[in-house]
Tab-separated table of C-alpha atoms and ligand atoms in Angstrom:
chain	number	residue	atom	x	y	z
B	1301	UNK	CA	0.000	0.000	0.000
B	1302	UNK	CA	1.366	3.324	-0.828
B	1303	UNK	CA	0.399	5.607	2.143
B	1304	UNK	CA	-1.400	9.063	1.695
B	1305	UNK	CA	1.574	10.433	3.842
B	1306	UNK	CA	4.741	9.104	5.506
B	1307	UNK	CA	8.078	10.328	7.359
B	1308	UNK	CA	11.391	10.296	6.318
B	1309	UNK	CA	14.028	9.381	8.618
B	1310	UNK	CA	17.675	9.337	7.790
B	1311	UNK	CA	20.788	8.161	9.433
B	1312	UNK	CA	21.435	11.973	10.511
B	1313	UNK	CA	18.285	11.667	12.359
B	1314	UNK	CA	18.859	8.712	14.020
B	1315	UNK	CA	22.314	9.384	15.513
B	1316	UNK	CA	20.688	12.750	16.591
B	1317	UNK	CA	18.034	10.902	19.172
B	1318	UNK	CA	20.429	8.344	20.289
B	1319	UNK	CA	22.839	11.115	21.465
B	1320	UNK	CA	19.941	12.724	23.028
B	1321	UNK	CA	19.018	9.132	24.684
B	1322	UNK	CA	22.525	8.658	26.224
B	1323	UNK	CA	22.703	12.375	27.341
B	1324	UNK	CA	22.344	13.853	30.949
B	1325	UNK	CA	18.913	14.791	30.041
B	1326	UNK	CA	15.906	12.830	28.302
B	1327	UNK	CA	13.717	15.665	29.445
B	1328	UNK	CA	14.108	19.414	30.064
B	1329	UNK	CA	17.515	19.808	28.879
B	1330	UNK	CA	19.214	21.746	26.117
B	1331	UNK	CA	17.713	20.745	23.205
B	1332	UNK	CA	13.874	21.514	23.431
B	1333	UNK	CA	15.357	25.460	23.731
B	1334	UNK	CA	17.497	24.846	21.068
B	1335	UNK	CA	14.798	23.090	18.630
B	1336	UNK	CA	12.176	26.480	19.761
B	1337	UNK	CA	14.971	28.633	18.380
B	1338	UNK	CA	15.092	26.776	15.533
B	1339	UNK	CA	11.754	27.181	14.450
B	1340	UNK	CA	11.566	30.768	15.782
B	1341	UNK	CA	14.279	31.380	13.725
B	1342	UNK	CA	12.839	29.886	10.562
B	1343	UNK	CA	9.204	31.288	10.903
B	1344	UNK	CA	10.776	34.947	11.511
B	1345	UNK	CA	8.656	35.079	15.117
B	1346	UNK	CA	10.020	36.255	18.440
B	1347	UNK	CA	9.180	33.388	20.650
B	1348	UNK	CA	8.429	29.217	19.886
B	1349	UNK	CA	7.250	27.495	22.526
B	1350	UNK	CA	7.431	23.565	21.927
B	1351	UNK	CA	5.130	21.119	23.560
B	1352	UNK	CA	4.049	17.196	22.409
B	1353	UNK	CA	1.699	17.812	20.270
B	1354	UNK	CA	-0.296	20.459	17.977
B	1355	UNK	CA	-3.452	19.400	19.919
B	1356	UNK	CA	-1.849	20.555	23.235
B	1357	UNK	CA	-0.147	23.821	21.363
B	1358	UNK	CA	-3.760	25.234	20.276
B	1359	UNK	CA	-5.299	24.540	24.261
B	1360	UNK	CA	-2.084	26.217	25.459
B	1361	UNK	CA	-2.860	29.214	23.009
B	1362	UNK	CA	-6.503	29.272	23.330
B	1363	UNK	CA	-6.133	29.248	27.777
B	1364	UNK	CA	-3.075	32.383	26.840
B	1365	UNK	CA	-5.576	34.336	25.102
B	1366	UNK	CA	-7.923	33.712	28.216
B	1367	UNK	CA	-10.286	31.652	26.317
B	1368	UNK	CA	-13.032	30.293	28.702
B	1369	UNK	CA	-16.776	29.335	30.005
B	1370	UNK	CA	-19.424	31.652	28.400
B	1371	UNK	CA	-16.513	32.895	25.148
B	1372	UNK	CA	-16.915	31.264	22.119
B	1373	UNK	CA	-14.642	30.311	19.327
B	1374	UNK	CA	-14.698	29.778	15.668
B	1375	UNK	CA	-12.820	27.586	13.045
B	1376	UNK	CA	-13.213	26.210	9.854
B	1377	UNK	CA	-15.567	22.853	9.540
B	1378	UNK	CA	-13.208	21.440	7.278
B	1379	UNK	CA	-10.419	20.092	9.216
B	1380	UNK	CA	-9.028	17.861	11.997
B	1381	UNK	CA	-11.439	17.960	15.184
B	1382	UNK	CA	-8.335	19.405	17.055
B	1383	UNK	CA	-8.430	22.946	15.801
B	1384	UNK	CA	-12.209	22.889	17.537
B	1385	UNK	CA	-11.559	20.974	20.552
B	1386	UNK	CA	-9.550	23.489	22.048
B	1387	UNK	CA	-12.111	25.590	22.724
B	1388	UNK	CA	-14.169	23.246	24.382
B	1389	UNK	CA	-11.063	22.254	26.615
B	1390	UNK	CA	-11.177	25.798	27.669
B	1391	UNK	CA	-14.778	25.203	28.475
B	1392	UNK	CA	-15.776	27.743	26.100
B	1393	UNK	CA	-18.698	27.090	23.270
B	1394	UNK	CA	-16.921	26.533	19.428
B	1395	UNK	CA	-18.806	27.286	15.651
B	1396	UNK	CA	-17.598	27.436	12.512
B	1397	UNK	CA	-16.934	29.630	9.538
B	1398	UNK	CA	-17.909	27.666	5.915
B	1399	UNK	CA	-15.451	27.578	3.567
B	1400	UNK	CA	-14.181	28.931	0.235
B	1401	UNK	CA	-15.489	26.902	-2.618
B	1402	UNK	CA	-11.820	27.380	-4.558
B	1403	UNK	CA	-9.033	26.551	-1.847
B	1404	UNK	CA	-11.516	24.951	0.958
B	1405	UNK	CA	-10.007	27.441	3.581
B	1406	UNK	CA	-11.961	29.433	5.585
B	1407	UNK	CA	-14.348	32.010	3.442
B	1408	UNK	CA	-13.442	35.470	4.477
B	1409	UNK	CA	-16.677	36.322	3.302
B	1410	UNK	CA	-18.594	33.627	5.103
B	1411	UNK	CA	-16.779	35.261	7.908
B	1412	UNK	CA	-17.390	38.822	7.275
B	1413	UNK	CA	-21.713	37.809	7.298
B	1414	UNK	CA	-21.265	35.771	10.605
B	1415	UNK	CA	-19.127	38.893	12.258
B	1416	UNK	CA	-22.258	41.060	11.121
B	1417	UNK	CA	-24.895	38.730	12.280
B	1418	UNK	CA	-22.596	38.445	15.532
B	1419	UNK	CA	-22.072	42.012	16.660
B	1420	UNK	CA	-25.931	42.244	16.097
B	1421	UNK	CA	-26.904	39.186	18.004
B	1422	UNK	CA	-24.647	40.585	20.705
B	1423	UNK	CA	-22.325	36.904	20.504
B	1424	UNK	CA	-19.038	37.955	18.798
B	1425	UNK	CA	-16.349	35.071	19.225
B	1426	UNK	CA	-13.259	35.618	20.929
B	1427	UNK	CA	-10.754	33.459	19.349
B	1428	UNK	CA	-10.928	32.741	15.707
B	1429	UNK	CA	-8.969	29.432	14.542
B	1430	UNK	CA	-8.402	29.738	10.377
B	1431	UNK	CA	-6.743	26.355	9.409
B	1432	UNK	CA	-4.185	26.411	6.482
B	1433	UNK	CA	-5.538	23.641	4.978
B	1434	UNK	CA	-2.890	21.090	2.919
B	1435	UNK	CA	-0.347	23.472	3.501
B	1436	UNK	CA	-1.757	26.417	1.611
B	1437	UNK	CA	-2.029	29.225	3.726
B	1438	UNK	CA	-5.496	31.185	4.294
B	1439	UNK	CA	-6.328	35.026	3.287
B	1440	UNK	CA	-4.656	36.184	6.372
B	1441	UNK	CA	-4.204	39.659	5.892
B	1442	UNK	CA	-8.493	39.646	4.850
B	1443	UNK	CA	-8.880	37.666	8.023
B	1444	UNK	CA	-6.637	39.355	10.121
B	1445	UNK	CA	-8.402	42.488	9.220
B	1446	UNK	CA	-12.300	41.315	9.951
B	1447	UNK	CA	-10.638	40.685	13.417
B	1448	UNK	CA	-8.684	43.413	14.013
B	1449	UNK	CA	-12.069	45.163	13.369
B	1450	UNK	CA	-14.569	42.765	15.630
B	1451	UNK	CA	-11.674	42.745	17.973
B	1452	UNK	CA	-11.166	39.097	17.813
B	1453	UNK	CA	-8.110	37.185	18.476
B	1454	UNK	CA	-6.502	34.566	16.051
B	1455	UNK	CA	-4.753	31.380	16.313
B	1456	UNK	CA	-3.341	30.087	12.859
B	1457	UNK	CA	-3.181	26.106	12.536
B	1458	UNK	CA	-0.348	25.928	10.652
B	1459	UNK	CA	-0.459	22.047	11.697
B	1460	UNK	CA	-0.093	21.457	7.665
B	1461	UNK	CA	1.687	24.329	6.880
B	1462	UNK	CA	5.811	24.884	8.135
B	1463	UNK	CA	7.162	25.947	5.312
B	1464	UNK	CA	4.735	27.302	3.202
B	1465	UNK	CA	4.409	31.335	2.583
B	1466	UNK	CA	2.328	34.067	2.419
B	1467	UNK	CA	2.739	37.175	-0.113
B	1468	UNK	CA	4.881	37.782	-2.979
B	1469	UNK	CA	8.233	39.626	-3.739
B	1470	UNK	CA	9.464	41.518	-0.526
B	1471	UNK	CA	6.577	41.041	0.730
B	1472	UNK	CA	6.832	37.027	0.800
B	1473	UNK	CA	6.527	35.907	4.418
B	1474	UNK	CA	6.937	32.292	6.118
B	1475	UNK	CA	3.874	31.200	7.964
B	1476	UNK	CA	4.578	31.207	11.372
B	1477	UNK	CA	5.347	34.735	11.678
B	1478	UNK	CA	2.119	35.861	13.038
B	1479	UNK	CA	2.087	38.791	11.265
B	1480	UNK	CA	-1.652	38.432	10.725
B	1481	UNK	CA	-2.045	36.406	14.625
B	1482	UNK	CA	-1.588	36.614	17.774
B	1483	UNK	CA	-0.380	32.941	18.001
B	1484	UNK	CA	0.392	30.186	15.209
B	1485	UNK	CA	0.558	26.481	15.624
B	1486	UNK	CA	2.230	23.783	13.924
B	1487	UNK	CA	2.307	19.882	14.117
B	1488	UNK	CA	4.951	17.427	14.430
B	1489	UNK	CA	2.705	14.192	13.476
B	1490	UNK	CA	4.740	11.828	11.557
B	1491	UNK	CA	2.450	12.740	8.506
B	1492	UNK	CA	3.632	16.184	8.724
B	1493	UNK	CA	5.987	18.242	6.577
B	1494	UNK	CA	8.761	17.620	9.575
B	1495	UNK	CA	7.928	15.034	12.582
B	1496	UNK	CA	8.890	14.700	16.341
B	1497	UNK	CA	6.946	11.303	16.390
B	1498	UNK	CA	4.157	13.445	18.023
B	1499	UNK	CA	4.886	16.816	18.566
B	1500	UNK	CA	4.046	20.326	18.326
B	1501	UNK	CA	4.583	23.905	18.727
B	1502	UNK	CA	3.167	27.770	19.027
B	1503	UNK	CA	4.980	30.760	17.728
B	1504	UNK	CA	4.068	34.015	18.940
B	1505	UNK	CA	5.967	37.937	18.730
B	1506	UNK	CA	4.085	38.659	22.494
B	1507	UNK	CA	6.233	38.157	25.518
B	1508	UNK	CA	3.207	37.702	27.746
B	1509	UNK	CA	1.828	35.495	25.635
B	1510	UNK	CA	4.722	33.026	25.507
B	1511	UNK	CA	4.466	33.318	28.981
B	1512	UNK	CA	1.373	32.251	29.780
B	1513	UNK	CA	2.037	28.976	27.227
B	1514	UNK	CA	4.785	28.170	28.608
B	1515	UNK	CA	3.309	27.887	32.285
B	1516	UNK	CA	0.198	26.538	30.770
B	1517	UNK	CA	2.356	24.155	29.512
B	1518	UNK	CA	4.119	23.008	32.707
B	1519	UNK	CA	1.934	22.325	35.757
B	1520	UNK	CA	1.809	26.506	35.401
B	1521	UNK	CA	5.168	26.389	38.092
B	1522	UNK	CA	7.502	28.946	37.516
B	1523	UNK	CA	11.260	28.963	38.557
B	1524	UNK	CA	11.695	32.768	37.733
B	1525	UNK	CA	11.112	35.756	40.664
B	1526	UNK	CA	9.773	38.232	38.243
B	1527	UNK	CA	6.726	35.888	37.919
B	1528	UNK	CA	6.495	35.268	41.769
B	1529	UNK	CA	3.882	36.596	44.438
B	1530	UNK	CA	7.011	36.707	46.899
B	1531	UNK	CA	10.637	36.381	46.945
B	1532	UNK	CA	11.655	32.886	46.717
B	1533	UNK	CA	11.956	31.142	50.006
B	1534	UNK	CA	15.428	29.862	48.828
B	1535	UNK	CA	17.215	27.982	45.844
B	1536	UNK	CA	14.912	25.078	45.733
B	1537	UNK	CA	11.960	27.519	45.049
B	1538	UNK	CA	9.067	27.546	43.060
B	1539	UNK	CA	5.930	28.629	42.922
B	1540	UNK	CA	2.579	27.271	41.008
B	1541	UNK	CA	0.754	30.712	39.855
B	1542	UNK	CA	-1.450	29.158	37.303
B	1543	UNK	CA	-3.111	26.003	36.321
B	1544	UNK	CA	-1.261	24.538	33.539
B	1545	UNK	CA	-0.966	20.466	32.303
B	1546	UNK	CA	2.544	18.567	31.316
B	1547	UNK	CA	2.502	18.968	27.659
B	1548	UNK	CA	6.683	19.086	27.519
B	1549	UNK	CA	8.126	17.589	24.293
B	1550	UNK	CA	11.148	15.249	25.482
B	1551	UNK	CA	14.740	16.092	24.568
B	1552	UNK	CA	14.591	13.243	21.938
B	1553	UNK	CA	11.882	14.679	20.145
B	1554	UNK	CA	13.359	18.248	20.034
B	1555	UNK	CA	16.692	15.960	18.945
B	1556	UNK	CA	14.885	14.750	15.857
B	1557	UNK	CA	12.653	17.720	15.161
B	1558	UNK	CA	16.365	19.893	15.064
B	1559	UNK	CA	17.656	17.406	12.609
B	1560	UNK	CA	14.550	17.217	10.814
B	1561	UNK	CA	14.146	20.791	10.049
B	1562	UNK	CA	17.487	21.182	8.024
B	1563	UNK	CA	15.780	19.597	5.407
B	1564	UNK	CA	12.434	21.074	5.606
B	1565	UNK	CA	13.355	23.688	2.218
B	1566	UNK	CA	13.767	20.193	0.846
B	1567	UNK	CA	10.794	18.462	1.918
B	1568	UNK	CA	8.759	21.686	0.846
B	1569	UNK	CA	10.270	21.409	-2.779
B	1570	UNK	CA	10.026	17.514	-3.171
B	1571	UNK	CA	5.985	17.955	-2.228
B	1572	UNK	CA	5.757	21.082	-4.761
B	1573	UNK	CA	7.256	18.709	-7.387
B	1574	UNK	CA	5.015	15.966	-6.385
B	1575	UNK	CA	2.419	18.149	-6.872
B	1576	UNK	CA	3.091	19.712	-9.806
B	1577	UNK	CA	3.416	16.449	-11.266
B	1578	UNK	CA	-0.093	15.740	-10.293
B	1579	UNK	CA	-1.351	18.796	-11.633
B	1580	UNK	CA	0.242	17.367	-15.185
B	1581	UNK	CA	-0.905	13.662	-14.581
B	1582	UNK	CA	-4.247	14.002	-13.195
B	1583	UNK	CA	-5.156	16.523	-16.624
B	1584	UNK	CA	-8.832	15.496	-18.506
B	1585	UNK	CA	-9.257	12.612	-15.077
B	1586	UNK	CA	-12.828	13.470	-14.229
B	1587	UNK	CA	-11.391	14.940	-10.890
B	1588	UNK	CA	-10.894	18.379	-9.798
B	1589	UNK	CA	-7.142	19.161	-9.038
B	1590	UNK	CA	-5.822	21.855	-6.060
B	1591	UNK	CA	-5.953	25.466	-6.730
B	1592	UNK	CA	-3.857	27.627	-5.772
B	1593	UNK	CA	-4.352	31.157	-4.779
B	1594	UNK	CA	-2.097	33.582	-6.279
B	1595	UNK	CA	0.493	35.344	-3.671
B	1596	UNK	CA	0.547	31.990	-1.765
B	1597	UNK	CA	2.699	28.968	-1.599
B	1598	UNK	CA	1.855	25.651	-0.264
B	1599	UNK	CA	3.778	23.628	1.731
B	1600	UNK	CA	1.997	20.625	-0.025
B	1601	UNK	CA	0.504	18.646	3.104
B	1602	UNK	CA	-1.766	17.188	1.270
B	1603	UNK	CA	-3.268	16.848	-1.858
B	1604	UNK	CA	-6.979	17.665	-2.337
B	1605	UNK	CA	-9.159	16.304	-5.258
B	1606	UNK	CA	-12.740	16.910	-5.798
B	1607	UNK	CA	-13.957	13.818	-7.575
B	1608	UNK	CA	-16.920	14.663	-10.361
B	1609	UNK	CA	-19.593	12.326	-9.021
B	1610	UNK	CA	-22.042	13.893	-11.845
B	1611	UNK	CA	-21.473	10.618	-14.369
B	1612	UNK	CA	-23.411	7.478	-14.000
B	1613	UNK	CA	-22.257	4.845	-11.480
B	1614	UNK	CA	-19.956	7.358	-10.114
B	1615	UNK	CA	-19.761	6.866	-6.364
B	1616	UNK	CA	-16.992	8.427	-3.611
B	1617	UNK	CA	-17.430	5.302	-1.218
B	1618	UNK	CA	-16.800	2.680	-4.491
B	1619	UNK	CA	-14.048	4.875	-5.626
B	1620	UNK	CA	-12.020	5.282	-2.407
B	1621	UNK	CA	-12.618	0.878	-1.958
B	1622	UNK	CA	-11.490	0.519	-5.378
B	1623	UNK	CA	-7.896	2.889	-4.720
B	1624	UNK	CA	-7.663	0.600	-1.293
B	1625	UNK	CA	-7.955	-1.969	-3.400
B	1626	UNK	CA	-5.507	-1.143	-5.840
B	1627	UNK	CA	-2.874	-0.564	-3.082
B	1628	UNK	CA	-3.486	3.149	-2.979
B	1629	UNK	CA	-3.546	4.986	0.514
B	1630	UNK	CA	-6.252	7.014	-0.171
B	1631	UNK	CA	-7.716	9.421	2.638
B	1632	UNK	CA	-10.029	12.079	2.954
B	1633	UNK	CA	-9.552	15.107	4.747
B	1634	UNK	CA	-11.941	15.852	6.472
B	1635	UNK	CA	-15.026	15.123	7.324
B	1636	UNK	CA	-16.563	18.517	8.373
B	1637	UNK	CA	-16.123	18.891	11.978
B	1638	UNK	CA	-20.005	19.768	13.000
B	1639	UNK	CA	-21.128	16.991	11.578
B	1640	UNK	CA	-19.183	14.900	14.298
B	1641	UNK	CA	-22.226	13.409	17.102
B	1642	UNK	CA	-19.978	15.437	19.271
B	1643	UNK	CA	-20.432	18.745	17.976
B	1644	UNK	CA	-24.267	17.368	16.700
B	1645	UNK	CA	-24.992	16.861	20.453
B	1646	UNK	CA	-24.431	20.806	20.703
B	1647	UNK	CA	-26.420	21.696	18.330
B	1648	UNK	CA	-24.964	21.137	14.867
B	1649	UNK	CA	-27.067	20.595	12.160
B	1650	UNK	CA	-26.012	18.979	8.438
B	1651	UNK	CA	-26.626	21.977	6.010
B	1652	UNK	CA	-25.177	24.163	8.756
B	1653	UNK	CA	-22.387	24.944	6.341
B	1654	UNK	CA	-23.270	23.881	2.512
B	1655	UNK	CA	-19.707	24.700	1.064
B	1656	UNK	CA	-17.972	22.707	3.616
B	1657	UNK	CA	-20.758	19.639	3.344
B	1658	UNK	CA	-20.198	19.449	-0.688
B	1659	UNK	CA	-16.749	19.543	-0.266
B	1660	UNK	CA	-17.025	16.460	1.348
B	1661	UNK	CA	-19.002	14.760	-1.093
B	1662	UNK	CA	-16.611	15.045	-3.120
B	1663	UNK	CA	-13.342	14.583	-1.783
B	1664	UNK	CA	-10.527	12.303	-1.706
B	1665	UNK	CA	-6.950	12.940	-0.661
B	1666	UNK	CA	-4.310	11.138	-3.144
B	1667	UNK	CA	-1.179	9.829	-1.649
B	1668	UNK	CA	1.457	12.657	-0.980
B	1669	UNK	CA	4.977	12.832	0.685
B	1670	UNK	CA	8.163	14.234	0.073
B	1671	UNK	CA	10.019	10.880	-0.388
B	1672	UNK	CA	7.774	9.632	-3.244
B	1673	UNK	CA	9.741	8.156	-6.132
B	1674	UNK	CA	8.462	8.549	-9.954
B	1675	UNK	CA	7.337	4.816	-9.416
B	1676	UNK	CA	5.326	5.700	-6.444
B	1677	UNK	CA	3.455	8.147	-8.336
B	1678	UNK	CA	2.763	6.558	-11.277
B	1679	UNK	CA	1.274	3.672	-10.002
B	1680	UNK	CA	-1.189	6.214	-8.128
B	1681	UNK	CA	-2.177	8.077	-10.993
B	1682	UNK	CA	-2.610	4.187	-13.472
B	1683	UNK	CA	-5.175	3.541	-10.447
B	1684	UNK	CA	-7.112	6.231	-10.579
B	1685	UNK	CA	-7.232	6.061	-14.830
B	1686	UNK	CA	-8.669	2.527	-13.976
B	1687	UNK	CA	-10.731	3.341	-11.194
B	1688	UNK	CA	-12.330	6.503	-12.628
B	1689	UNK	CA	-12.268	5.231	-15.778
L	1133	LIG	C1	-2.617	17.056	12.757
L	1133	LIG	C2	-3.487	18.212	13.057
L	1133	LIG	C3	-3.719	18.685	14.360
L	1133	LIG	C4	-3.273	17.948	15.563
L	1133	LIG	O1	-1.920	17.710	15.569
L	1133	LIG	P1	-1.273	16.756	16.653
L	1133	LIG	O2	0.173	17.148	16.628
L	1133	LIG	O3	-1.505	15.355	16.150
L	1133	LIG	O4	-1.931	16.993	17.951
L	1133	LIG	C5	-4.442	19.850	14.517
L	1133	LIG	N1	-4.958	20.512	13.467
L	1133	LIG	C6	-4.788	20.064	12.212
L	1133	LIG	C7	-5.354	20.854	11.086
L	1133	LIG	C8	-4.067	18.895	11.972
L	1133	LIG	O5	-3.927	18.436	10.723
C-alpha cells in the first residue's frame, strides 16, 4: 500500500536521538530550547514554545488568550477535530466559519456575514482558529483584518503548513510569523511536513503570551522571581501561579525535530514537485485538481481532489474501496467537523455549512509525501485512470 503520507528518517536523524538518549537529560535539557529557536528562527517570530503535540499547542494558546466558560470560538468545519476541541477544553462554546469553494479554507466572506450577524446578536467570538488547509495558507491579511475590526483574536493552525508562505516579492513571508495572529501552531505528526513522532509547537511575537504557554504548559510552576507573588523562600523555590498540564516535548523529540528541520526547504520542494506532477498527470481525469491562490505557496501537506460524481455509477465510497484496493492509501480530509455526534450533540445541524458539506461529497486525498519516487506516483495516478475510468 502506498500511504497518503509518511516520514522520512535518515541516518542523521537517528544518531541525533540516540545522542539525546545517552545524554544527561531525556527531558528538560538543552535541546527543546534549542529546537524552539530553531523554528523561531525559521518562521521569523520572536518566541516558539514547543510542547508534544499540535493538539496541546492550540489549548495552550486558546487558555493564553484567556479563552473560557461563556466565550466562544470559531474555526473552519473542514479540518481535523483538534483545531475545535480546544475551545471546548477551555470550556468555552466553538462554531464554525464555511469555507471557500476554490481553496476549501476558511471564506473570508462567510466570515465577514457571521461577524455582522454576531455584533448584532450581541455573541461575537473571541478566538478565531483559520486552518491552512494542505499546507496552503489562508487570506490572512483579509482575516486578520475582519478581526482586528470585531476585535477578535486569532490562532493560525499551521499544523499542515511549516514551510509554506504568504505574499509575494518583498513582501513574501513564512507562515509562522504571526504577522496576521496573535499565536500560530504547527504539528509534528509523523504525517507532517517535519515530525517529532508526536509533537508540536506555538509561535508568537508577544512576551506575555509566551508566557502564559509556557506555564500553561508546565503544571503553570515557575522557577523565575519576576513571575512570583514573593521572593523565593530559597534555591529550591518555586511557585505554582497558574493552572497549567505537562505537555513538555522530550529532549529526543526536540533531537529529531532539530535534525529534521534542516531539510524542511527540501521536503517543501520535493511535495511542490510531487504536486506539480499531479497537476500534469491528473489533466482530462474526471477529478478536480488543487488550486492555488495567487500570492501563496503551499507547503503541499496534502493533496486535495474533488472527484466529479455527476457521471453514471460514479460513487466516492466505491471509488475510495477501489484505490484501497488497488494498493493506494487514499484518505479524505476531512469530514466537516459539525457533523461529528460530538459537535451534533451541541447543536450542529447537516446543512449548517453547505460549502464545507459538498466539499465532502466530493473529496478524496491522493497519496502525498516528500520521499515519493516517480514509481510511487505513477502507479497512483494508473489507479485512478482505472478506477475513474
Ligand atoms: C494534525 C493536526 C492537528 C493535531 O496535531 P497533533 O500534533 O496530532 O496533535 C491539529 N490541526 C490540524 C489541522 C491537523 O492536521
Amino acid at each position: 500500500m502506498i500511504p497518503y503520507g509518511r516520514q522520512d528518517i535518515r541516518q542523521a536523524d537517528v544518531d541525533a536521538v540516540v545522542e539525546a538518549l545517552t545524554s544527561d537529560f531525556l527531558t528538560q535539557g538543552p535541546r527543546v530550547p534549542a529546537f524552539e529557536k530553531v523554528l523561531a528562527t525559521r518562521a521569523d517570530a520572536a518566541h516558539a514554545v514547543a510542547v508534544n503535540s499540535a493538539t496541546s499547542a492550540l489549548h495552550i494558546a486558546c487558555m493564553a488568550l484567556g479563552l473560557g466558560p461563556g466565550d466562544l470560538l470559531w474555526t473552519t468545519p473542514v479540518t481535523f477535530v483538534a483545531s475545535a476541541n480546544c475551545g471546548i477544553y477551555c470550556g468555552a462554546d466553538v462554531d464554525f466559519v464555511d469555507i471557500d469553494p476554490q481553496t476549501y479554507n476558511m471564506s473570508p466572506q462567510a466570515l465577514e456575514a457571521k461577524l455582522i450577524a454576531a455584533q448584532a446578536a450581541g455573541r461575537l467570538p473571541k478566538v478565531l482558529v483559520p486552518v491552512h488547509l494542505a499546507g496552503q495558507p489562508c487570506d490572512m491579511p483579509a482575516i486578520h483584518a475582519l478581526a482586528r475590526r470585531y476585535g477578535v483574536r486569532v490562532i493560525e493552525d499551521a499544523s499542515h503548513a511549516i514551510g509554506a508562505t504568504l505574499g509575494a516579492g518583498p513582501d513574501k513571508r513564512p507562515v509562522g510569523d504571526c504577522r496576521y495572529s496573535d499565536i500560530t501552531v504547527f504539528s509534528f505528526h509523523p504525517v507532517k511536513i517535519v515530525t517529532t513522532a508526536e509533537g508540536g509547537a506555538a509561535t508568537t511575537n508577544d512576551a506575555d503570551l509566551d508566557r502564559a504557554m509556557r506555564l500553561a504548559a508546565s503544571h503553570g510552576v515557575t522557577r523565575d522571581p519576576d513571575l512570583m507573588t514573593h521572593a523565593p523562600d530559597g534555591g529550591w523555590y518555586y511557585q505554582q501561579v497558574a493552572l497549567g498540564y505537562n505537555y513538555r516535548m522530550t529532549e529526543l523529540q526536540a533531537a529529531l525535530g532539530i535534525s529534521q528541520m534542516d531539510r524542511l526547504e527540501d521536503y517543501v520542494a520535493a511535495r511542490a514537485a510531487r504536486a506539480a506532477a499531479y497537476d500534469v498527470a491528473l489533466e482530462g481525469l474526471p477529478l478536480r485538481r488543487p488550486h492555488q491562490a495567487p500570492g501563496r505557496s503551499s507547503a503541499w501537506h496534502l493533496y486535495l481532489v474533488q472527484l466529479d460524481l455527476d457521471r453514471p455509477g460514479a460513487d466516492q465510497a466505491r471509488i475510495f474501496d477501489a484505490l484501497r484496493a488497488e494498493g493506494i492509501g487514499v484518505n479524505l480530509h476531512y469530514i466537516p467537523v459539525h457533523l461529528q455526534p460530538f459537535y451534533r450533540a451541541r447543536g450542529h445541524e447537516p446543512g449548517d455549512f453547505p460549502v464545507a458539506e459538498a466539499y465532502y461529497a466530493r473529496a478524496l486525498s491522493i497519496p502525498l509525501f516528500a520521499t515519493m519516487t516517480d514509481a510511487d506516483q505513477d502507479r497512483v495516478c494508473a489507479a485512478l485512470r482505472k478506477v475513474l475510468a
